[in-house]
Amino acid sequence: MHQPGIPHLAAADAEVAALVEGEARRQFEKVRLIASENYVSAAVLEATGTVLTNKYSEGYAGKRYYEGQQFIDPVETLAVDRAKAVFGVDHANVQPYSGSPANLAIYLALVEPGDTVMGMALPAGGHLTHGWGVSATGKWFRAVQYGVRKDTGRVDLDEVRELALAERPKLIFCGGTAIPRTIDFPGFAEIAREVGAVLVADIAHIAGLVAGGAHPSPVGHAEIISTTTHKTLRGPRGAMLMSDAKHAKALDKAVFPGLQGGPHNHTTAAIAVALGEAAKPEFRTYAADIVANAKALADALVERGFDLVSGGTDNHLILIDLTGKGVAGKPAAKVLDRAGIELNYNSVPFDTRKPFDPSGVRLGTSAITTRGLRVEHMPQLAEWIDRAIAAGDDAEVAAVAAEVRELLAGFPMPGWS
Ligand SMILES: *Cc1c(COP(=O)(O)O)cnc(C)c1O
């Protein structure tokens, strides 16, 4: 059953309650390998389900447009102070509704429509909001995009420098959604300085690793740091913008009133709780375990003949090119889901297939590490992945799913009992 219980929802709306219960069970029974997902703690879950959702509080602590902020102001101040302490930054804004609006606020704060901006191309591992064509950021700005080297699967900073010198962007984004390797923040900062651009580190995927000391910090290198709060950081769905004092005012104004109305106070409270957890010594262990699991899983996959983009991983994320296995990403993701192993199909760099039917799958270890799986479980996980992808019939797939359920039954999940 869902924890905390949902008796009022069940009584008032059995239809929605049944779907929530179904989703909770699904999360309990599956190996959740989607690299951007996690399991929040019961405390974070409780904070998101509070009466704070009833309150309007446009503005910032001490400068609101509505009365009655006696408890909301300290909640937001707590979240801001904890973000500043955990990441070691001068300024934090915890109001962005999610990662994409947070990034849009950066554009609003620093550039004009038509200005040149630079980011990593989506098919190479970047994010839509780093200037990809279908995104507002690609339509309203002149976006130039860097990729990765074909031979290494990694960013080549010499190429990035060349492109930056030729195009003179005002903003440079580093970070992305499918980057299995350490991001060289000092290297990007040097290029940004050289061309007079503002460097933005989008650490949405790796914020928890940065907070836990398992990935170098962008602080002191990137003038602006953008992150979601719900990926490795293990908070509620939300986002934060962090910066030095110089950009504080412009970013705040861009978030509100530039882009958003009232902040989601229940989310803000849950962000504060998650940041409180991230400040504890246990979180450093968690971050180290995420990376240890990813490396162990990568090794086990390579041993089974899987072709990993860049050959392995430095963080929580693994990108597999399935071309050599004779299967495309989408059918592989679908059969794995039926086998109780949840991940997403994903383009690989220089993919010859279409984005909706690409050659690869992406997986990550943040959720299974929260669940309690450790390096000793990774060879078994690789075996299941291999077996399910090669499975000839439904019975084999169902057999893997049963083994998955049996293992996971021994690992409690926050949000389920
Ligand atoms: C997830 C992600 C985002 C967007 O976050 P949403 O909350 O889905 O809008 C932005 N940038 C990067 C690098 C991401 O991984």
CSV table of C-alpha atoms and ligand atoms in Angstrom, one decimal:
chain,number,residue,atom,x,y,z
A,1,MET,CA,0.0,0.0,0.0
A,2,HIS,CA,1.0,3.6,-0.6
A,3,GLN,CA,2.8,5.2,2.3
A,4,PRO,CA,1.6,7.5,3.8
A,5,GLY,CA,-1.9,6.0,3.3
A,6,ILE,CA,-4.5,7.7,1.1
A,7,PRO,CA,-7.8,6.8,2.8
A,8,HIS,CA,-9.5,10.1,2.0
A,9,LEU,CA,-8.6,9.9,-1.6
A,10,ALA,CA,-9.8,6.3,-1.7
A,11,ALA,CA,-13.1,7.3,-0.2
A,12,ALA,CA,-13.6,10.4,-2.4
A,13,ASP,CA,-12.3,9.1,-5.7
A,14,ALA,CA,-11.7,5.4,-6.0
A,15,GLU,CA,-10.7,5.8,-9.6
A,16,VAL,CA,-7.7,8.1,-9.0
A,17,ALA,CA,-6.8,6.2,-5.7
A,18,ALA,CA,-6.6,2.9,-7.6
A,19,LEU,CA,-4.2,4.5,-10.2
A,20,VAL,CA,-2.0,5.9,-7.4
A,21,GLU,CA,-1.9,2.5,-5.7
A,22,GLY,CA,-1.1,0.9,-9.0
A,23,GLU,CA,1.8,3.2,-9.7
A,24,ALA,CA,3.2,2.6,-6.1
A,25,ARG,CA,3.1,-1.1,-6.7
A,26,ARG,CA,4.7,-0.7,-10.1
A,27,GLN,CA,7.6,1.3,-8.6
A,28,PHE,CA,8.0,-1.4,-5.9
A,29,GLU,CA,8.1,-4.3,-8.3
A,30,LYS,CA,10.4,-2.9,-11.1
A,31,VAL,CA,14.1,-2.3,-11.3
A,32,ARG,CA,13.8,1.4,-12.0
A,33,LEU,CA,16.8,2.4,-14.2
A,34,ILE,CA,15.5,5.6,-15.8
A,35,ALA,CA,18.5,7.8,-15.2
A,36,SER,CA,16.5,10.9,-14.3
A,37,GLU,CA,14.3,9.3,-11.7
A,38,ASN,CA,14.6,8.3,-8.1
A,39,TYR,CA,12.6,7.4,-5.0
A,40,VAL,CA,12.1,10.4,-2.6
A,41,SER,CA,12.1,9.7,1.1
A,42,ALA,CA,8.9,9.4,3.1
A,43,ALA,CA,9.7,12.8,4.6
A,44,VAL,CA,9.9,14.5,1.2
A,45,LEU,CA,6.8,12.7,0.1
A,46,GLU,CA,4.9,14.0,3.2
A,47,ALA,CA,6.1,17.6,2.7
A,48,THR,CA,4.7,17.6,-0.9
A,49,GLY,CA,1.3,16.5,0.3
A,50,THR,CA,0.7,19.3,2.8
A,51,VAL,CA,-1.6,22.3,3.0
A,52,LEU,CA,1.3,24.5,1.8
A,53,THR,CA,-0.3,23.8,-1.6
A,54,ASN,CA,-3.2,26.1,-0.6
A,55,LYS,CA,-1.0,29.3,-0.3
A,56,TYR,CA,-0.2,32.0,-2.8
A,57,SER,CA,3.0,33.8,-2.2
A,58,GLU,CA,4.1,35.7,-5.3
A,59,GLY,CA,7.4,37.5,-4.6
A,60,TYR,CA,10.2,36.5,-2.3
A,61,ALA,CA,10.6,36.2,1.5
A,62,GLY,CA,9.9,39.6,3.1
A,63,LYS,CA,8.6,41.1,-0.2
A,64,ARG,CA,5.3,39.3,-1.1
A,65,TYR,CA,2.2,40.5,-2.8
A,66,TYR,CA,-0.2,38.6,-0.5
A,67,GLU,CA,-0.6,38.6,3.2
A,68,GLY,CA,-0.3,35.5,5.5
A,69,GLN,CA,3.3,34.6,4.8
A,70,GLN,CA,4.2,33.9,8.5
A,71,PHE,CA,5.1,30.3,7.7
A,72,ILE,CA,5.8,30.4,4.0
A,73,ASP,CA,8.6,32.9,4.3
A,74,PRO,CA,10.6,30.8,6.7
A,75,VAL,CA,10.0,27.7,4.6
A,76,GLU,CA,11.5,29.3,1.5
A,77,THR,CA,14.3,30.9,3.5
A,78,LEU,CA,15.2,27.5,4.9
A,79,ALA,CA,15.3,26.0,1.4
A,80,VAL,CA,17.4,28.9,0.1
A,81,ASP,CA,19.9,28.7,3.0
A,82,ARG,CA,20.2,25.0,2.8
A,83,ALA,CA,20.8,25.2,-1.0
A,84,LYS,CA,23.5,27.8,-0.4
A,85,ALA,CA,25.2,25.6,2.3
A,86,VAL,CA,25.0,22.3,0.4
A,87,PHE,CA,26.4,23.7,-2.9
A,88,GLY,CA,28.5,26.5,-1.4
A,89,VAL,CA,26.9,29.3,-3.5
A,90,ASP,CA,26.2,33.0,-2.8
A,91,HIS,CA,22.7,32.9,-4.1
A,92,ALA,CA,19.9,30.4,-4.7
A,93,ASN,CA,16.4,30.7,-6.1
A,94,VAL,CA,14.2,27.7,-5.3
A,95,GLN,CA,11.0,28.8,-7.1
A,96,PRO,CA,11.4,27.5,-10.7
A,97,TYR,CA,8.6,25.0,-11.4
A,98,SER,CA,11.0,22.6,-13.1
A,99,GLY,CA,14.3,22.4,-14.9
A,100,SER,CA,13.0,23.7,-18.3
A,101,PRO,CA,11.4,26.9,-16.9
A,102,ALA,CA,14.6,27.4,-14.8
A,103,ASN,CA,16.7,27.4,-17.9
A,104,LEU,CA,14.3,29.7,-19.7
A,105,ALA,CA,14.7,32.1,-16.8
A,106,ILE,CA,18.4,32.2,-17.5
A,107,TYR,CA,17.8,33.3,-21.1
A,108,LEU,CA,15.3,35.9,-20.0
A,109,ALA,CA,17.8,37.2,-17.4
A,110,LEU,CA,20.9,37.4,-19.7
A,111,VAL,CA,20.1,37.5,-23.4
A,112,GLU,CA,17.8,39.0,-26.0
A,113,PRO,CA,15.8,37.1,-28.7
A,114,GLY,CA,18.1,36.5,-31.6
A,115,ASP,CA,21.3,36.5,-29.5
A,116,THR,CA,23.8,33.7,-30.1
A,117,VAL,CA,23.8,30.9,-27.4
A,118,MET,CA,25.7,27.6,-27.3
A,119,GLY,CA,24.9,24.3,-25.9
A,120,MET,CA,25.4,20.6,-26.4
A,121,ALA,CA,23.2,19.1,-29.2
A,122,LEU,CA,20.4,16.9,-28.0
A,123,PRO,CA,21.5,13.8,-29.9
A,124,ALA,CA,24.9,14.1,-28.4
A,125,GLY,CA,23.5,14.2,-24.9
A,126,GLY,CA,22.4,17.8,-24.4
A,127,HIS,CA,19.0,19.0,-23.2
A,128,LEU,CA,16.2,20.5,-25.3
A,129,THR,CA,16.5,23.8,-23.5
A,130,HIS,CA,20.2,24.2,-24.5
A,131,GLY,CA,19.1,25.5,-27.9
A,132,TRP,CA,17.6,22.5,-29.7
A,133,GLY,CA,15.5,23.5,-32.6
A,134,VAL,CA,12.0,22.3,-31.4
A,135,SER,CA,12.5,24.1,-28.1
A,136,ALA,CA,11.7,27.8,-27.6
A,137,THR,CA,15.4,28.2,-26.8
A,138,GLY,CA,16.2,27.0,-30.3
A,139,LYS,CA,13.5,29.1,-32.0
A,140,TRP,CA,14.0,32.4,-30.2
A,141,PHE,CA,17.8,32.4,-30.0
A,142,ARG,CA,20.5,31.8,-32.5
A,143,ALA,CA,21.7,28.5,-31.1
A,144,VAL,CA,24.9,26.8,-32.1
A,145,GLN,CA,25.6,23.3,-30.9
A,146,TYR,CA,28.6,21.2,-30.0
A,147,GLY,CA,28.7,17.4,-29.8
A,148,VAL,CA,31.0,14.6,-28.9
A,149,ARG,CA,33.9,13.0,-30.8
A,150,LYS,CA,33.0,10.0,-32.8
A,151,ASP,CA,36.0,8.0,-31.7
A,152,THR,CA,35.7,8.7,-27.9
A,153,GLY,CA,32.0,9.5,-27.4
A,154,ARG,CA,33.3,12.5,-25.3
A,155,VAL,CA,33.2,16.2,-25.5
A,156,ASP,CA,36.3,17.6,-27.3
A,157,LEU,CA,37.0,21.0,-25.6
A,158,ASP,CA,39.2,22.0,-28.6
A,159,GLU,CA,36.2,21.7,-30.8
A,160,VAL,CA,34.0,23.6,-28.3
A,161,ARG,CA,36.6,26.4,-28.2
A,162,GLU,CA,36.9,26.6,-32.0
A,163,LEU,CA,33.1,26.9,-32.3
A,164,ALA,CA,32.9,29.4,-29.5
A,165,LEU,CA,35.6,31.6,-31.1
A,166,ALA,CA,33.9,31.5,-34.4
A,167,GLU,CA,30.3,32.1,-33.2
A,168,ARG,CA,30.9,34.3,-30.1
A,169,PRO,CA,27.9,33.1,-28.0
A,170,LYS,CA,26.7,35.2,-25.0
A,171,LEU,CA,25.7,32.1,-23.1
A,172,ILE,CA,27.4,28.7,-23.0
A,173,PHE,CA,25.6,25.7,-21.5
A,174,CYS,CA,27.5,22.7,-20.2
A,175,GLY,CA,25.8,19.6,-18.9
A,176,GLY,CA,23.1,17.4,-20.3
A,177,THR,CA,20.8,14.4,-20.1
A,178,ALA,CA,22.9,11.6,-21.5
A,179,ILE,CA,26.5,12.3,-20.5
A,180,PRO,CA,28.2,9.3,-18.9
A,181,ARG,CA,31.4,11.2,-18.2
A,182,THR,CA,32.7,13.9,-15.8
A,183,ILE,CA,32.0,17.4,-17.0
A,184,ASP,CA,35.1,19.5,-17.2
A,185,PHE,CA,33.8,22.7,-15.6
A,186,PRO,CA,37.2,24.5,-15.4
A,187,GLY,CA,37.8,23.7,-19.1
A,188,PHE,CA,34.4,25.2,-20.1
A,189,ALA,CA,35.0,28.2,-17.9
A,190,GLU,CA,38.3,29.0,-19.7
A,191,ILE,CA,36.5,28.9,-23.0
A,192,ALA,CA,33.7,31.1,-21.7
A,193,ARG,CA,36.2,33.6,-20.4
A,194,GLU,CA,38.1,33.6,-23.7
A,195,VAL,CA,35.0,34.6,-25.7
A,196,GLY,CA,33.3,36.7,-23.0
A,197,ALA,CA,30.3,34.4,-22.5
A,198,VAL,CA,28.5,33.5,-19.3
A,199,LEU,CA,29.0,29.8,-18.5
A,200,VAL,CA,25.9,28.0,-17.3
A,201,ALA,CA,26.4,24.6,-15.7
A,202,ASP,CA,23.2,22.6,-15.9
A,203,ILE,CA,23.7,19.9,-13.3
A,204,ALA,CA,20.1,18.6,-13.4
A,205,HIS,CA,21.3,15.0,-13.7
A,206,ILE,CA,24.3,15.1,-11.4
A,207,ALA,CA,23.3,17.6,-8.6
A,208,GLY,CA,23.1,14.8,-6.1
A,209,LEU,CA,26.6,13.6,-7.0
A,210,VAL,CA,27.9,17.2,-6.7
A,211,ALA,CA,26.2,17.6,-3.3
A,212,GLY,CA,27.6,14.2,-2.2
A,213,GLY,CA,31.1,14.9,-3.4
A,214,ALA,CA,31.0,12.2,-6.2
A,215,HIS,CA,31.3,14.7,-9.1
A,216,PRO,CA,33.4,17.9,-9.2
A,217,SER,CA,31.5,21.1,-8.3
A,218,PRO,CA,30.9,23.8,-10.9
A,219,VAL,CA,31.1,26.4,-8.2
A,220,GLY,CA,33.9,28.9,-8.9
A,221,HIS,CA,33.8,27.9,-12.6
A,222,ALA,CA,30.2,28.5,-13.9
A,223,GLU,CA,28.6,31.9,-13.1
A,224,ILE,CA,25.2,30.3,-13.1
A,225,ILE,CA,24.2,26.8,-12.0
A,226,SER,CA,20.9,25.3,-13.0
A,227,THR,CA,19.5,22.1,-11.5
A,228,THR,CA,16.4,20.1,-11.1
A,229,THR,CA,15.7,18.8,-7.6
A,230,HIS,CA,14.2,15.4,-8.5
A,231,LYS,CA,17.0,13.4,-10.1
A,232,THR,CA,20.1,12.3,-8.2
A,233,LEU,CA,19.4,15.1,-5.6
A,234,ARG,CA,16.4,13.0,-4.6
A,235,GLY,CA,13.9,15.8,-3.9
A,236,PRO,CA,10.5,16.6,-5.2
A,237,ARG,CA,9.9,17.6,-8.9
A,238,GLY,CA,11.3,21.2,-9.0
A,239,ALA,CA,14.4,23.2,-9.8
A,240,MET,CA,16.8,25.7,-8.5
A,241,LEU,CA,19.0,28.4,-10.0
A,242,MET,CA,22.2,29.2,-8.2
A,243,SER,CA,24.8,31.9,-8.9
A,244,ASP,CA,27.3,34.3,-7.5
A,245,ALA,CA,26.0,37.6,-6.1
A,246,LYS,CA,26.5,39.4,-9.5
A,247,HIS,CA,23.6,37.5,-11.2
A,248,ALA,CA,21.3,37.2,-8.2
A,249,LYS,CA,18.9,40.0,-8.9
A,250,ALA,CA,18.6,39.4,-12.7
A,251,LEU,CA,17.8,35.7,-12.1
A,252,ASP,CA,15.2,36.4,-9.4
A,253,LYS,CA,13.5,38.9,-11.6
A,254,ALA,CA,13.5,36.5,-14.5
A,255,VAL,CA,11.8,33.8,-12.4
A,256,PHE,CA,9.3,36.2,-10.9
A,257,PRO,CA,7.7,38.3,-12.3
A,258,GLY,CA,9.4,37.5,-15.6
A,259,LEU,CA,8.3,33.9,-16.1
A,260,GLN,CA,6.2,32.6,-13.3
A,261,GLY,CA,3.5,33.5,-10.8
A,262,GLY,CA,3.2,32.0,-7.3
A,263,PRO,CA,5.8,29.5,-6.2
A,264,HIS,CA,4.7,25.9,-5.4
A,265,ASN,CA,5.2,26.2,-1.6
A,266,HIS,CA,4.6,22.5,-0.9
A,267,THR,CA,7.4,21.8,-3.4
A,268,THR,CA,9.6,24.4,-1.7
A,269,ALA,CA,9.1,22.7,1.7
A,270,ALA,CA,10.0,19.3,0.1
A,271,ILE,CA,13.1,20.8,-1.5
A,272,ALA,CA,14.1,22.1,2.0
A,273,VAL,CA,13.7,18.6,3.4
A,274,ALA,CA,15.6,17.0,0.5
A,275,LEU,CA,18.5,19.5,1.0
A,276,GLY,CA,18.5,18.7,4.7
A,277,GLU,CA,19.0,15.1,3.8
A,278,ALA,CA,21.7,16.0,1.2
A,279,ALA,CA,23.7,17.8,3.9
A,280,LYS,CA,24.0,14.6,6.0
A,281,PRO,CA,27.0,12.3,5.9
A,282,GLU,CA,24.8,9.4,4.7
A,283,PHE,CA,24.2,11.3,1.5
A,284,ARG,CA,27.9,11.3,0.7
A,285,THR,CA,27.8,7.5,1.0
A,286,TYR,CA,24.7,7.4,-1.2
A,287,ALA,CA,26.4,9.5,-3.9
A,288,ALA,CA,29.5,7.2,-3.8
A,289,ASP,CA,27.3,4.1,-4.0
A,290,ILE,CA,25.5,5.5,-7.0
A,291,VAL,CA,28.8,5.8,-8.9
A,292,ALA,CA,30.1,2.4,-7.6
A,293,ASN,CA,26.9,0.7,-8.8
A,294,ALA,CA,27.0,2.4,-12.2
A,295,LYS,CA,30.7,1.4,-12.8
A,296,ALA,CA,29.9,-2.2,-11.6
A,297,LEU,CA,26.9,-2.4,-13.9
A,298,ALA,CA,28.9,-0.9,-16.8
A,299,ASP,CA,31.6,-3.6,-16.3
A,300,ALA,CA,29.1,-6.4,-16.2
A,301,LEU,CA,27.4,-5.1,-19.3
A,302,VAL,CA,30.7,-4.8,-21.2
A,303,GLU,CA,31.5,-8.4,-20.1
A,304,ARG,CA,28.3,-9.5,-21.8
A,305,GLY,CA,29.3,-7.8,-25.0
A,306,PHE,CA,27.3,-4.6,-24.7
A,307,ASP,CA,28.8,-1.5,-26.4
A,308,LEU,CA,28.7,1.5,-24.1
A,309,VAL,CA,29.1,5.0,-25.4
A,310,SER,CA,32.5,6.3,-24.3
A,311,GLY,CA,33.2,2.7,-23.1
A,312,GLY,CA,31.9,3.1,-19.5
A,313,THR,CA,30.8,5.7,-17.0
A,314,ASP,CA,32.1,8.2,-14.4
A,315,ASN,CA,28.8,9.0,-12.9
A,316,HIS,CA,25.3,7.5,-12.5
A,317,LEU,CA,24.5,7.1,-16.2
A,318,ILE,CA,25.2,4.5,-18.9
A,319,LEU,CA,24.3,4.8,-22.5
A,320,ILE,CA,24.2,1.6,-24.5
A,321,ASP,CA,24.5,1.4,-28.3
A,322,LEU,CA,22.5,-1.8,-29.1
A,323,THR,CA,23.5,-1.9,-32.8
A,324,GLY,CA,25.9,-4.8,-32.2
A,325,LYS,CA,23.2,-6.8,-30.4
A,326,GLY,CA,21.1,-6.6,-33.5
A,327,VAL,CA,18.2,-4.9,-31.8
A,328,ALA,CA,17.0,-1.2,-31.8
A,329,GLY,CA,16.5,0.8,-28.6
A,330,LYS,CA,12.7,1.0,-28.6
A,331,PRO,CA,11.9,-2.7,-28.9
A,332,ALA,CA,14.6,-3.4,-26.3
A,333,ALA,CA,13.2,-0.9,-23.9
A,334,LYS,CA,9.7,-2.4,-24.4
A,335,VAL,CA,10.7,-6.0,-23.7
A,336,LEU,CA,12.8,-4.9,-20.7
A,337,ASP,CA,9.8,-3.1,-19.3
A,338,ARG,CA,7.8,-6.3,-19.6
A,339,ALA,CA,10.7,-8.1,-17.8
A,340,GLY,CA,10.4,-5.7,-14.9
A,341,ILE,CA,13.4,-3.5,-15.9
A,342,GLU,CA,12.4,0.0,-16.7
A,343,LEU,CA,14.6,2.3,-18.8
A,344,ASN,CA,14.3,4.6,-21.8
A,345,TYR,CA,15.2,4.3,-25.5
A,346,ASN,CA,17.7,7.0,-26.4
A,347,SER,CA,19.7,8.3,-29.3
A,348,VAL,CA,23.4,7.6,-29.3
A,349,PRO,CA,25.9,10.1,-30.7
A,350,PHE,CA,25.9,9.9,-34.5
A,351,ASP,CA,22.8,7.7,-34.5
A,352,THR,CA,21.7,6.6,-37.9
A,353,ARG,CA,18.2,5.9,-36.7
A,354,LYS,CA,15.4,8.4,-36.0
A,355,PRO,CA,15.0,9.9,-32.4
A,356,PHE,CA,11.6,8.1,-32.0
A,357,ASP,CA,13.3,4.8,-32.9
A,358,PRO,CA,16.9,5.2,-32.0
A,359,SER,CA,19.8,2.7,-31.6
A,360,GLY,CA,20.4,3.0,-27.8
A,361,VAL,CA,19.0,2.8,-24.3
A,362,ARG,CA,19.9,5.0,-21.4
A,363,LEU,CA,20.0,3.8,-17.8
A,364,GLY,CA,21.1,5.1,-14.4
A,365,THR,CA,21.6,3.8,-10.9
A,366,SER,CA,20.2,6.6,-8.7
A,367,ALA,CA,16.9,4.9,-7.9
A,368,ILE,CA,18.2,1.4,-7.5
A,369,THR,CA,20.9,2.7,-5.1
A,370,THR,CA,18.2,4.4,-3.0
A,371,ARG,CA,16.4,1.1,-3.0
A,372,GLY,CA,19.4,-0.6,-1.5
A,373,LEU,CA,20.9,-2.5,-4.4
A,374,ARG,CA,24.7,-2.7,-4.3
A,375,VAL,CA,27.6,-3.6,-6.5
A,376,GLU,CA,27.1,-7.4,-5.8
A,377,HIS,CA,23.7,-7.2,-7.5
A,378,MET,CA,25.0,-5.6,-10.7
A,379,PRO,CA,26.1,-8.8,-12.5
A,380,GLN,CA,22.7,-10.2,-11.9
A,381,LEU,CA,21.1,-7.1,-13.3
A,382,ALA,CA,23.3,-7.2,-16.4
A,383,GLU,CA,22.3,-10.9,-16.9
A,384,TRP,CA,18.6,-10.1,-16.7
A,385,ILE,CA,19.0,-7.2,-19.2
A,386,ASP,CA,21.0,-9.5,-21.6
A,387,ARG,CA,18.5,-12.4,-21.2
A,388,ALA,CA,15.3,-10.2,-21.6
A,389,ILE,CA,16.7,-8.6,-24.8
A,390,ALA,CA,17.6,-12.0,-26.3
A,391,ALA,CA,14.4,-13.6,-25.1
A,392,GLY,CA,12.6,-15.6,-27.7
A,393,ASP,CA,9.1,-15.8,-26.1
A,394,ASP,CA,6.9,-14.3,-23.5
A,395,ALA,CA,7.6,-17.1,-21.0
A,396,GLU,CA,11.3,-16.1,-20.8
A,397,VAL,CA,10.4,-12.5,-20.3
A,398,ALA,CA,7.9,-13.4,-17.6
A,399,ALA,CA,10.5,-15.6,-15.9
A,400,VAL,CA,12.9,-12.6,-15.7
A,401,ALA,CA,10.1,-10.4,-14.3
A,402,ALA,CA,9.4,-13.0,-11.6
A,403,GLU,CA,13.1,-13.1,-10.6
A,404,VAL,CA,13.2,-9.3,-10.5
A,405,ARG,CA,10.1,-9.1,-8.2
A,406,GLU,CA,11.6,-11.8,-6.0
A,407,LEU,CA,14.8,-9.9,-5.5
A,408,LEU,CA,13.1,-6.5,-5.0
A,409,ALA,CA,10.7,-7.9,-2.4
A,410,GLY,CA,13.7,-7.8,0.0
A,411,PHE,CA,14.4,-4.1,-0.5
A,412,PRO,CA,11.9,-1.7,1.1
A,413,MET,CA,10.7,1.3,-0.9
A,414,PRO,CA,9.9,4.7,0.7
A,415,GLY,CA,6.3,5.4,-0.2
A,416,TRP,CA,5.2,1.7,0.0
A,417,SER,CA,4.5,-0.8,2.7
B,1,LIG,C1,15.9,17.0,-16.7
B,1,LIG,C2,16.7,18.1,-17.3
B,1,LIG,C3,16.2,19.4,-17.5
B,1,LIG,C4,14.7,19.7,-17.5
B,1,LIG,O1,14.0,19.3,-16.4
B,1,LIG,P1,12.4,19.2,-16.4
B,1,LIG,O2,12.1,19.3,-14.9
B,1,LIG,O3,12.1,17.9,-17.0
B,1,LIG,O4,11.9,20.4,-17.1
B,1,LIG,C5,17.0,20.4,-17.9
B,1,LIG,N1,18.3,20.2,-18.1
B,1,LIG,C6,18.9,18.9,-18.0
B,1,LIG,C7,20.3,18.8,-18.2
B,1,LIG,C8,18.1,17.9,-17.6
B,1,LIG,O5,18.7,16.7,-17.4
